[in-house]
PDB file of C-alpha atoms and ligand atoms in Angstrom:
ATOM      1  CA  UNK A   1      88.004 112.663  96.923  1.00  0.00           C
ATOM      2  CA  UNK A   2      88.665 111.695 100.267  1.00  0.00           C
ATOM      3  CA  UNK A   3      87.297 108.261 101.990  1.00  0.00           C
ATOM      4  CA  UNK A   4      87.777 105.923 105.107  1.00  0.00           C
ATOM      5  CA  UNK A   5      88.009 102.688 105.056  1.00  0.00           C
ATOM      6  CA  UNK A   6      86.643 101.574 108.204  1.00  0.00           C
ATOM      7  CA  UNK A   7      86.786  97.719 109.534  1.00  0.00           C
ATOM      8  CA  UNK A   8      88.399  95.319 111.688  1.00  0.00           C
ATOM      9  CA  UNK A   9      92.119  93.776 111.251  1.00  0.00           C
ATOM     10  CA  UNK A  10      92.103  91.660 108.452  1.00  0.00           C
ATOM     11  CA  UNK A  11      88.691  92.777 106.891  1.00  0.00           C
ATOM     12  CA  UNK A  12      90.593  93.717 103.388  1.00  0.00           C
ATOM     13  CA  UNK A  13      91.123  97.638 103.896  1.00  0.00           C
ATOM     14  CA  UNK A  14      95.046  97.697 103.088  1.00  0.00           C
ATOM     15  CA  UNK A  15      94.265  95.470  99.972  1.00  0.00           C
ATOM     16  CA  UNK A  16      91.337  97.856  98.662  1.00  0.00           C
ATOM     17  CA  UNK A  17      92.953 100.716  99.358  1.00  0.00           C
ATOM     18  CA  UNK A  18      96.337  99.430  97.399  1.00  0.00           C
ATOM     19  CA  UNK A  19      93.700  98.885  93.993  1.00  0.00           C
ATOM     20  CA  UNK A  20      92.078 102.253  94.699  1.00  0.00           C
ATOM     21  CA  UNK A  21      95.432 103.797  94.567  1.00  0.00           C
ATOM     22  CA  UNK A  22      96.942 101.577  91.683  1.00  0.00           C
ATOM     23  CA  UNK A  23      92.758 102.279  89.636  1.00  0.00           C
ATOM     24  CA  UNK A  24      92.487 106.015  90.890  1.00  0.00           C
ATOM     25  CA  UNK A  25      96.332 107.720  91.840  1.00  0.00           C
ATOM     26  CA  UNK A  26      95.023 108.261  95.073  1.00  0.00           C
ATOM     27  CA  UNK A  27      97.013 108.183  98.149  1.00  0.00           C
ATOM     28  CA  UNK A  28      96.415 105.361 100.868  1.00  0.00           C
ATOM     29  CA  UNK A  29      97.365 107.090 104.293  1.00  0.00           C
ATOM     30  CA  UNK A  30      97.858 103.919 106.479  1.00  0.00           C
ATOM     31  CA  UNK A  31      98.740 105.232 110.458  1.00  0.00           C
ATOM     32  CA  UNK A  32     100.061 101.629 110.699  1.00  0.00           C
ATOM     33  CA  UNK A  33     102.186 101.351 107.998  1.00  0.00           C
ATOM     34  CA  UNK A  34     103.313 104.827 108.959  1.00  0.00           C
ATOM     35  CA  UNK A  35     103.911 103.398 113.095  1.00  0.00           C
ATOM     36  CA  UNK A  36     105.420 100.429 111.656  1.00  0.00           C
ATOM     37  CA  UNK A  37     107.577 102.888 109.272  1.00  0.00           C
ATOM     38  CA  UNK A  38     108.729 104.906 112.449  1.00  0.00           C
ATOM     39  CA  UNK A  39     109.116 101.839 114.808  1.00  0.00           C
ATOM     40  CA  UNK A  40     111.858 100.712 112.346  1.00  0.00           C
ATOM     41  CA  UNK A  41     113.602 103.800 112.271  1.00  0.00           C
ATOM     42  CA  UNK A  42     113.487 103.939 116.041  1.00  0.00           C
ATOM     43  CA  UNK A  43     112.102 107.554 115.710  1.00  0.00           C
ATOM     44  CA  UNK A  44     110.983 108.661 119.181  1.00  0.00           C
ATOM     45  CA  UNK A  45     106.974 107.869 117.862  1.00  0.00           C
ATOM     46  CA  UNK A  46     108.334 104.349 116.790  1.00  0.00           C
ATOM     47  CA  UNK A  47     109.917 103.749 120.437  1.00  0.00           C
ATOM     48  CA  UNK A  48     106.527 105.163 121.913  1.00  0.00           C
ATOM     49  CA  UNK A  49     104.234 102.551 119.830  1.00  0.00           C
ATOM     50  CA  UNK A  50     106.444  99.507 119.342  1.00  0.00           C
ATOM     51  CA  UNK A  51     105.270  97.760 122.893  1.00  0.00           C
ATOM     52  CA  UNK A  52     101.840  99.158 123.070  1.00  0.00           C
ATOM     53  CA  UNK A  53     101.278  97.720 118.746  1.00  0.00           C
ATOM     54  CA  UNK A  54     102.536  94.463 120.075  1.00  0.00           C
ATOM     55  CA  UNK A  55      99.525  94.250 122.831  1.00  0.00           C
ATOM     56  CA  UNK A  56      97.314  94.935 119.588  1.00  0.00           C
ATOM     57  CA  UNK A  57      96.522  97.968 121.645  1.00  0.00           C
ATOM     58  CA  UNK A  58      96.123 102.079 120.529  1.00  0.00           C
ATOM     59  CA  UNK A  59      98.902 104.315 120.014  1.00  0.00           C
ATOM     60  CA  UNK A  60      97.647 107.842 121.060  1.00  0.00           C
ATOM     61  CA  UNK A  61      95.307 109.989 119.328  1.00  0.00           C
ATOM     62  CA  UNK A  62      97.580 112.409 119.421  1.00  0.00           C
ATOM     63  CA  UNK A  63     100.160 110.415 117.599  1.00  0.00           C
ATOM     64  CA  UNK A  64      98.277 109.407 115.233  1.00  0.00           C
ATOM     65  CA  UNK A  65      96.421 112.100 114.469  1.00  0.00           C
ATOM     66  CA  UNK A  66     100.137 114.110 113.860  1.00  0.00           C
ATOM     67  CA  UNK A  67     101.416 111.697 111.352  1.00  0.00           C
ATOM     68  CA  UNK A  68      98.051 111.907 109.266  1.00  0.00           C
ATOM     69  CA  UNK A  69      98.179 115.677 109.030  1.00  0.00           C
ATOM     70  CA  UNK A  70     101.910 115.718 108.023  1.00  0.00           C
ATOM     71  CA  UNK A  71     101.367 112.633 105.365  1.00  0.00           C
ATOM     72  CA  UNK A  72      98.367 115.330 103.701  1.00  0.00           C
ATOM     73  CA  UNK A  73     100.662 118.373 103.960  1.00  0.00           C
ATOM     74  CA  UNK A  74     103.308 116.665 101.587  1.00  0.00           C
ATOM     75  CA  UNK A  75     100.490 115.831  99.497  1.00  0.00           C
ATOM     76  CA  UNK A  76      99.125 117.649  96.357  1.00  0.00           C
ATOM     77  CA  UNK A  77      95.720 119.346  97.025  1.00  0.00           C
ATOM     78  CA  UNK A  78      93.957 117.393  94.177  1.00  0.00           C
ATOM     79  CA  UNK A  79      95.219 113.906  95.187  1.00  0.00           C
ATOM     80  CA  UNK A  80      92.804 112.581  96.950  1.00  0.00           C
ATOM     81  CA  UNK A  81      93.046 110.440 100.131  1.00  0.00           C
ATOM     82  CA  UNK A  82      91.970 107.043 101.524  1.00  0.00           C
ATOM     83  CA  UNK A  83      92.028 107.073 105.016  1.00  0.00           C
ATOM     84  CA  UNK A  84      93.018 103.481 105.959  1.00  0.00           C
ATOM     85  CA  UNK A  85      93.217 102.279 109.650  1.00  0.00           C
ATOM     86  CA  UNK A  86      92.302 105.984 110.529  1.00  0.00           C
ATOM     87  CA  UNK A  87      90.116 107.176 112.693  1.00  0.00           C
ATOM     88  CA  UNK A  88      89.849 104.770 115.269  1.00  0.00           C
ATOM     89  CA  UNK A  89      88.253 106.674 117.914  1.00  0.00           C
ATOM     90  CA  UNK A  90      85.773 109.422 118.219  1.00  0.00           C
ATOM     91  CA  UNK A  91      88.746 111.527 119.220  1.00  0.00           C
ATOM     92  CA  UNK A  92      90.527 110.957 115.999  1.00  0.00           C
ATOM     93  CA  UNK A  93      87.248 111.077 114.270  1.00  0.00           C
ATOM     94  CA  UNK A  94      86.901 114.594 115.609  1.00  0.00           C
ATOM     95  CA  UNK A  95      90.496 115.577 114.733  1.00  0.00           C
ATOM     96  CA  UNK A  96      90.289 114.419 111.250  1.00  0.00           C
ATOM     97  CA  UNK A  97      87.395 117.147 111.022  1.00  0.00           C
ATOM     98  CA  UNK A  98      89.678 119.810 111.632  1.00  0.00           C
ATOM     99  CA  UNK A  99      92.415 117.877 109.642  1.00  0.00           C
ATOM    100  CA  UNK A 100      90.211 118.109 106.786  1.00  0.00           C
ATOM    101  CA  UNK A 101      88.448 121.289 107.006  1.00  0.00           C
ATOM    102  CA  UNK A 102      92.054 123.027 107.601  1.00  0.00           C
ATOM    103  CA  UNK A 103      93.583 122.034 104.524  1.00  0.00           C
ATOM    104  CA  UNK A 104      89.907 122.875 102.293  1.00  0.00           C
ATOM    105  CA  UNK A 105      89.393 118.822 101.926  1.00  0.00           C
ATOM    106  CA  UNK A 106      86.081 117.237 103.134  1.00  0.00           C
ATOM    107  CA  UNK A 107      85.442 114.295 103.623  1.00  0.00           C
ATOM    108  CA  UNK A 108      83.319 112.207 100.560  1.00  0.00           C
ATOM    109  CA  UNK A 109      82.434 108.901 102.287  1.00  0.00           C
ATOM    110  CA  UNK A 110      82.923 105.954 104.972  1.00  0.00           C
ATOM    111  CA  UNK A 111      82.911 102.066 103.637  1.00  0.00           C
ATOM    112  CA  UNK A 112      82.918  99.914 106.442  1.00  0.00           C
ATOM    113  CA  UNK A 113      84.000  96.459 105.525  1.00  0.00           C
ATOM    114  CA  UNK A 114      81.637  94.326 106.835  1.00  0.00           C
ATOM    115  CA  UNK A 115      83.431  90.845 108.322  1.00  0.00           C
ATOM    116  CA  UNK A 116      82.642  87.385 110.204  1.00  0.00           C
ATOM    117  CA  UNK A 117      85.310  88.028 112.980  1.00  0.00           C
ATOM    118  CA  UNK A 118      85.791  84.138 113.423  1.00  0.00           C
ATOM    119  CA  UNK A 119      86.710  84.151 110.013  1.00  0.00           C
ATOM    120  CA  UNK A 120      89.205  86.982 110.350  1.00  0.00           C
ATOM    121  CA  UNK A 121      91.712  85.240 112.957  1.00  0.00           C
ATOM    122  CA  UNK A 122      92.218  82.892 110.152  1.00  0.00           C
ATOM    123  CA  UNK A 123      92.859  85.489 107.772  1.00  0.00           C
ATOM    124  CA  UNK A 124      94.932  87.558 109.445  1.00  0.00           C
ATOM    125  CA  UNK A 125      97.074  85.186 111.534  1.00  0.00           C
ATOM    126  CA  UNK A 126      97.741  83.054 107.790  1.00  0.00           C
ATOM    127  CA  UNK A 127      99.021  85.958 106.437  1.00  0.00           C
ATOM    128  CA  UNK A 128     102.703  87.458 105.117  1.00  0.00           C
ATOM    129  CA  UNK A 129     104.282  89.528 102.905  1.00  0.00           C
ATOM    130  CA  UNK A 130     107.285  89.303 100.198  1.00  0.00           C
ATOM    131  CA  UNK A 131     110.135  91.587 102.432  1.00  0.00           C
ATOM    132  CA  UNK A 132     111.024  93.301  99.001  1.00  0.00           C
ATOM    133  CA  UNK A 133     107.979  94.312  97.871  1.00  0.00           C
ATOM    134  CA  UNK A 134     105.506  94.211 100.005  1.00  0.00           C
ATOM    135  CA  UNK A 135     102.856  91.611  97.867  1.00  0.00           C
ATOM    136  CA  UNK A 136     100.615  90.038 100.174  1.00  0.00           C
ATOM    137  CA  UNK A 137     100.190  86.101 100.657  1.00  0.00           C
ATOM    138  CA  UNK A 138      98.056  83.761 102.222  1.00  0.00           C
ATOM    139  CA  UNK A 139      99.166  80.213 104.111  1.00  0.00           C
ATOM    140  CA  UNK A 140      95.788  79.048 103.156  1.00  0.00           C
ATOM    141  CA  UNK A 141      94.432  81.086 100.565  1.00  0.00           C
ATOM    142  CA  UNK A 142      97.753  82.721  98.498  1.00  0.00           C
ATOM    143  CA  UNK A 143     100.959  80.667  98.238  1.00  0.00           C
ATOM    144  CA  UNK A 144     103.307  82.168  95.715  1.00  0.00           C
ATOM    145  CA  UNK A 145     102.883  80.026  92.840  1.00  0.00           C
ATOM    146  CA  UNK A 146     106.547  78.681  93.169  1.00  0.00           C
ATOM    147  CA  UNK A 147     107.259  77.517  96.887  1.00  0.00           C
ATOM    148  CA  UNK A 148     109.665  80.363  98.675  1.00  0.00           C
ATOM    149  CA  UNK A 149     109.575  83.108  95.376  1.00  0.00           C
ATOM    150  CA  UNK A 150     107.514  85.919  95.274  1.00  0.00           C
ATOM    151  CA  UNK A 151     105.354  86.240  91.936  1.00  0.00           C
ATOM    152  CA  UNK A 152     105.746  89.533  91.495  1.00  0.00           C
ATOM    153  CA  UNK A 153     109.656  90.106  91.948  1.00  0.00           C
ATOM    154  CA  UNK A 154     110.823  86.957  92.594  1.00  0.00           C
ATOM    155  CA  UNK A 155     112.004  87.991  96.119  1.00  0.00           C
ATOM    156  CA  UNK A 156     112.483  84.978  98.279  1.00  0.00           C
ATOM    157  CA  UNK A 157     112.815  86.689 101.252  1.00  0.00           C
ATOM    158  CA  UNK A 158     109.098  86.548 103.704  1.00  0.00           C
ATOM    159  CA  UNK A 159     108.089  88.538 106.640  1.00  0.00           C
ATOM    160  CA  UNK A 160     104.944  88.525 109.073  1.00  0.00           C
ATOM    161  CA  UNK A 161     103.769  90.834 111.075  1.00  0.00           C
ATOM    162  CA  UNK A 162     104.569  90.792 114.780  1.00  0.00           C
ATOM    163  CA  UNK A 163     101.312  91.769 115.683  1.00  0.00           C
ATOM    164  CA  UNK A 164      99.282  89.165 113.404  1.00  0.00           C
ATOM    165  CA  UNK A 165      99.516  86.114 115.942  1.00  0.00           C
ATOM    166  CA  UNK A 166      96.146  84.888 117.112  1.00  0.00           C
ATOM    167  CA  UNK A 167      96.150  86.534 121.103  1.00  0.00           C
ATOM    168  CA  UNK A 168      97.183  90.186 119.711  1.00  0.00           C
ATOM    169  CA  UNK A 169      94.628  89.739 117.099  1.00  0.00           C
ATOM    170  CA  UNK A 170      91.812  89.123 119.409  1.00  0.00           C
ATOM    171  CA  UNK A 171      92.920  92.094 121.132  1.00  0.00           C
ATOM    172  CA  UNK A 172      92.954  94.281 117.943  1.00  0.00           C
ATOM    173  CA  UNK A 173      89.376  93.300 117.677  1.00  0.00           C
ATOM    174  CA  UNK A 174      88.105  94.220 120.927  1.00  0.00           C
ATOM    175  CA  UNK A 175      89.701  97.555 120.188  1.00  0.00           C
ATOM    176  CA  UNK A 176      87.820  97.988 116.838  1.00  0.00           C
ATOM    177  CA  UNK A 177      84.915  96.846 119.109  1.00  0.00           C
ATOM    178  CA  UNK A 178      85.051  99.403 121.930  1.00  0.00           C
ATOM    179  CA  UNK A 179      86.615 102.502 120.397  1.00  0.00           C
ATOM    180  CA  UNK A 180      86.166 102.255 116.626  1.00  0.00           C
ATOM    181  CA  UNK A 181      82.940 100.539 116.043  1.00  0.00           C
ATOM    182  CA  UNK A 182      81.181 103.229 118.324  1.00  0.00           C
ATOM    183  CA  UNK A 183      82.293 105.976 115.660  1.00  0.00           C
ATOM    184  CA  UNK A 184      79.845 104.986 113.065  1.00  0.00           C
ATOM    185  CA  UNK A 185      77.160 106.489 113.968  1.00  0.00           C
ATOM    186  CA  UNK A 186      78.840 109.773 113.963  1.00  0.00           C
ATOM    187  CA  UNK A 187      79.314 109.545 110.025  1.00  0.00           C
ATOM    188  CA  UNK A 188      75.741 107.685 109.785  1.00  0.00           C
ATOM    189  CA  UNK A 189      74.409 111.022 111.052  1.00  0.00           C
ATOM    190  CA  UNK A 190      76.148 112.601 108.366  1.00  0.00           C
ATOM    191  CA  UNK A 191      74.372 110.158 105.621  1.00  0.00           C
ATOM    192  CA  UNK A 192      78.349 109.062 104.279  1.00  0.00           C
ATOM    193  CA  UNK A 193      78.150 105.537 105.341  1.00  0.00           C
ATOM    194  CA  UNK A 194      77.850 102.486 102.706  1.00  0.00           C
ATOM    195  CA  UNK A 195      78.097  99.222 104.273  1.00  0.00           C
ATOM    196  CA  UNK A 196      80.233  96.349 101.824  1.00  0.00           C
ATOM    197  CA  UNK A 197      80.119  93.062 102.472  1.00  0.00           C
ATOM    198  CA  UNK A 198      83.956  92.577 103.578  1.00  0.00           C
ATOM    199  CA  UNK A 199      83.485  88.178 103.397  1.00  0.00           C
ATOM    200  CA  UNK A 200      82.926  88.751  99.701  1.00  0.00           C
ATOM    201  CA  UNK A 201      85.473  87.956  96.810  1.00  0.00           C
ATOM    202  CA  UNK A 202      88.230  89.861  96.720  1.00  0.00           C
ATOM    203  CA  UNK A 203      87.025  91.255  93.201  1.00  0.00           C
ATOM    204  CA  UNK A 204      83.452  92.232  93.975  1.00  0.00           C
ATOM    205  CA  UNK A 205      84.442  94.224  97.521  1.00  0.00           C
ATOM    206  CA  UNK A 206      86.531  96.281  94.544  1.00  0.00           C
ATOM    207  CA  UNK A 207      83.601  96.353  92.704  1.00  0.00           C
ATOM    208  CA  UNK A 208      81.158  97.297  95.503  1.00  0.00           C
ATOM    209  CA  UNK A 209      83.642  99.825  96.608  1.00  0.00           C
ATOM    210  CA  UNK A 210      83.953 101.296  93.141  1.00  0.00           C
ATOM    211  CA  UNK A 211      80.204 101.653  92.332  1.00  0.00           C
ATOM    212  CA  UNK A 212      80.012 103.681  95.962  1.00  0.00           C
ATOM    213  CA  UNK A 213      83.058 105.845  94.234  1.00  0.00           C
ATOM    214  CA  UNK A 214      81.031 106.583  91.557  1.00  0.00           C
ATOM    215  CA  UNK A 215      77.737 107.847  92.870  1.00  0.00           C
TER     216      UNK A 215
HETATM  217  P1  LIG B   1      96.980  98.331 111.351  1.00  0.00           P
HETATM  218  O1  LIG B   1      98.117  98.151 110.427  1.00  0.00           O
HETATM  219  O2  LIG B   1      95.993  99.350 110.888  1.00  0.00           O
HETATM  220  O3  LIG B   1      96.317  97.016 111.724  1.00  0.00           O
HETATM  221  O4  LIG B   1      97.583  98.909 112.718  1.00  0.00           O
HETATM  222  C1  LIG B   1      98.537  98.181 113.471  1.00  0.00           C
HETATM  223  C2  LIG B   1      98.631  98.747 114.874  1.00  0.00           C
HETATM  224  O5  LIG B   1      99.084 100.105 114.821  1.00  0.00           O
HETATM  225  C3  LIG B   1      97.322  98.807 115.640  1.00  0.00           C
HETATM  226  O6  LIG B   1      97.001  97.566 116.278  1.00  0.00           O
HETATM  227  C4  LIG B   1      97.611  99.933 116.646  1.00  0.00           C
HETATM  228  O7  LIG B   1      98.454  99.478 117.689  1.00  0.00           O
HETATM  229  C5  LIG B   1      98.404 100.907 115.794  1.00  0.00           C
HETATM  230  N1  LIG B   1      97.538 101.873 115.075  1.00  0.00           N
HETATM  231  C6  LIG B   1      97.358 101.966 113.719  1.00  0.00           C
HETATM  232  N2  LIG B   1      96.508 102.947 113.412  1.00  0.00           N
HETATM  233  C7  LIG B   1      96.102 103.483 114.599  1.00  0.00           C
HETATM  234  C8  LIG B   1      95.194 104.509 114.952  1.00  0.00           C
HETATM  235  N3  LIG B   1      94.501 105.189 114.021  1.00  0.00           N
HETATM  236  N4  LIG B   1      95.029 104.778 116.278  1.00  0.00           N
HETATM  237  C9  LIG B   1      95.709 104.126 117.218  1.00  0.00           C
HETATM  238  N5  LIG B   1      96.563 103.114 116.960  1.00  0.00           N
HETATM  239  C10 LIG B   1      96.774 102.796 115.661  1.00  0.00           C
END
């Protein structure tokens, strides 16, 4: 099966996809884990994308588009794929066509996470990550339940993302607006569109997700 996860910074599609991969053994293909990936290894992509990720601007279709097709080459045919962050443009929309059709994958469908965007700045500029494993926190809503040690691994080391302060957020969501948003239709003409409401419980956008998964 192969599915996008489509919605604005912060509307929940890294945590979804991480249960749909832990539920199902599918593979999350994040392009900005994968930029973030090659920005610390200084690769020549990383030094490309570093300044423009920072504005909470796009890296280039091209780009992007590149490190998607490679991440489903070293992939097993029957695993399937969540596309997350990816398309973000009709461009990339219309590459991941080819992407799919090339490699005998099509795709099954395209959950937009539907969010309060006020709502989001809070979300997203609160959050942070344990720098061992990656387990995601909240200053509001998540604090690891003792001060400074990760539940999961008891890391006690913390990072944020550079790009999750409040100005490059509001950027990132005039992007979404302008060049991602407009790519809906595209996939409504196609009938592969459920809409999920993104401001719900963690637990029942899983379960919302899941029933669409099962149809
Ligand atoms: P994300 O982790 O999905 O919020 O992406 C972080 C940043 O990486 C974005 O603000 C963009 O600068 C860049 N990026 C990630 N995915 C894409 C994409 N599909 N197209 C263009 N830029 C992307």
């Amino acid at each position: 099966m192969n599915i996008i996860l489509l919605g604005p910074p912060g509307a929940g599609k890294g945590t979804q996809a991480q249960r749909l991969v832990d539920k199902h053994g599918m593979r999350q293909l994040s392009t900005g884990d994968m930029l973030r990936a090659a920005v610390k290894a200084e690769t020549p992509v990383g030094l490309e994308a570093k300044a423009v990720m920072e504005r909470g601007e796009l890296v280039s279709d091209a780009i992007v588009s590149a490190l998607i097709g490679e991440e489903l080459d070293a992939m097993g045919p029957d695993v399937g794929a969540i596309f997350d962050g990816y398309p973000r443009t009709a461009a990339q929309a219309e590459a991941l066509d080819a992407i799919l059709s090339g490699r005998g994958r099509h795709l099954d469908h395209v959950i937009e996470l539907e969010v309060d965007e006020d709502a989001l700045v809070e979300r997203v500029t609160g959050r942070f990550t344990c720098a061992n494993c990656g387990k995601g926190y909240h200053d509001t809503f998540e604090q690891p339940k003792a001060l400074g040690v990760c539940d999961k691994c008891g890391g006690t080391e913390f990072k944020r993302r550079p790009d999750d302060n409040e100005a490059t957020v509001r950027t990132r969501m005039a992007e979404y607006r302008a060049k991602t948003a407009p790519i809906l239709p595209i996939y409504d003409s196609r009938g592969v569109v459920t809409r999920v409401n993104g401001m719900a419980e963690m637990d029942h956008v899983t379960a919302a997700i899941e029933r669409v998964l099962a149809v």
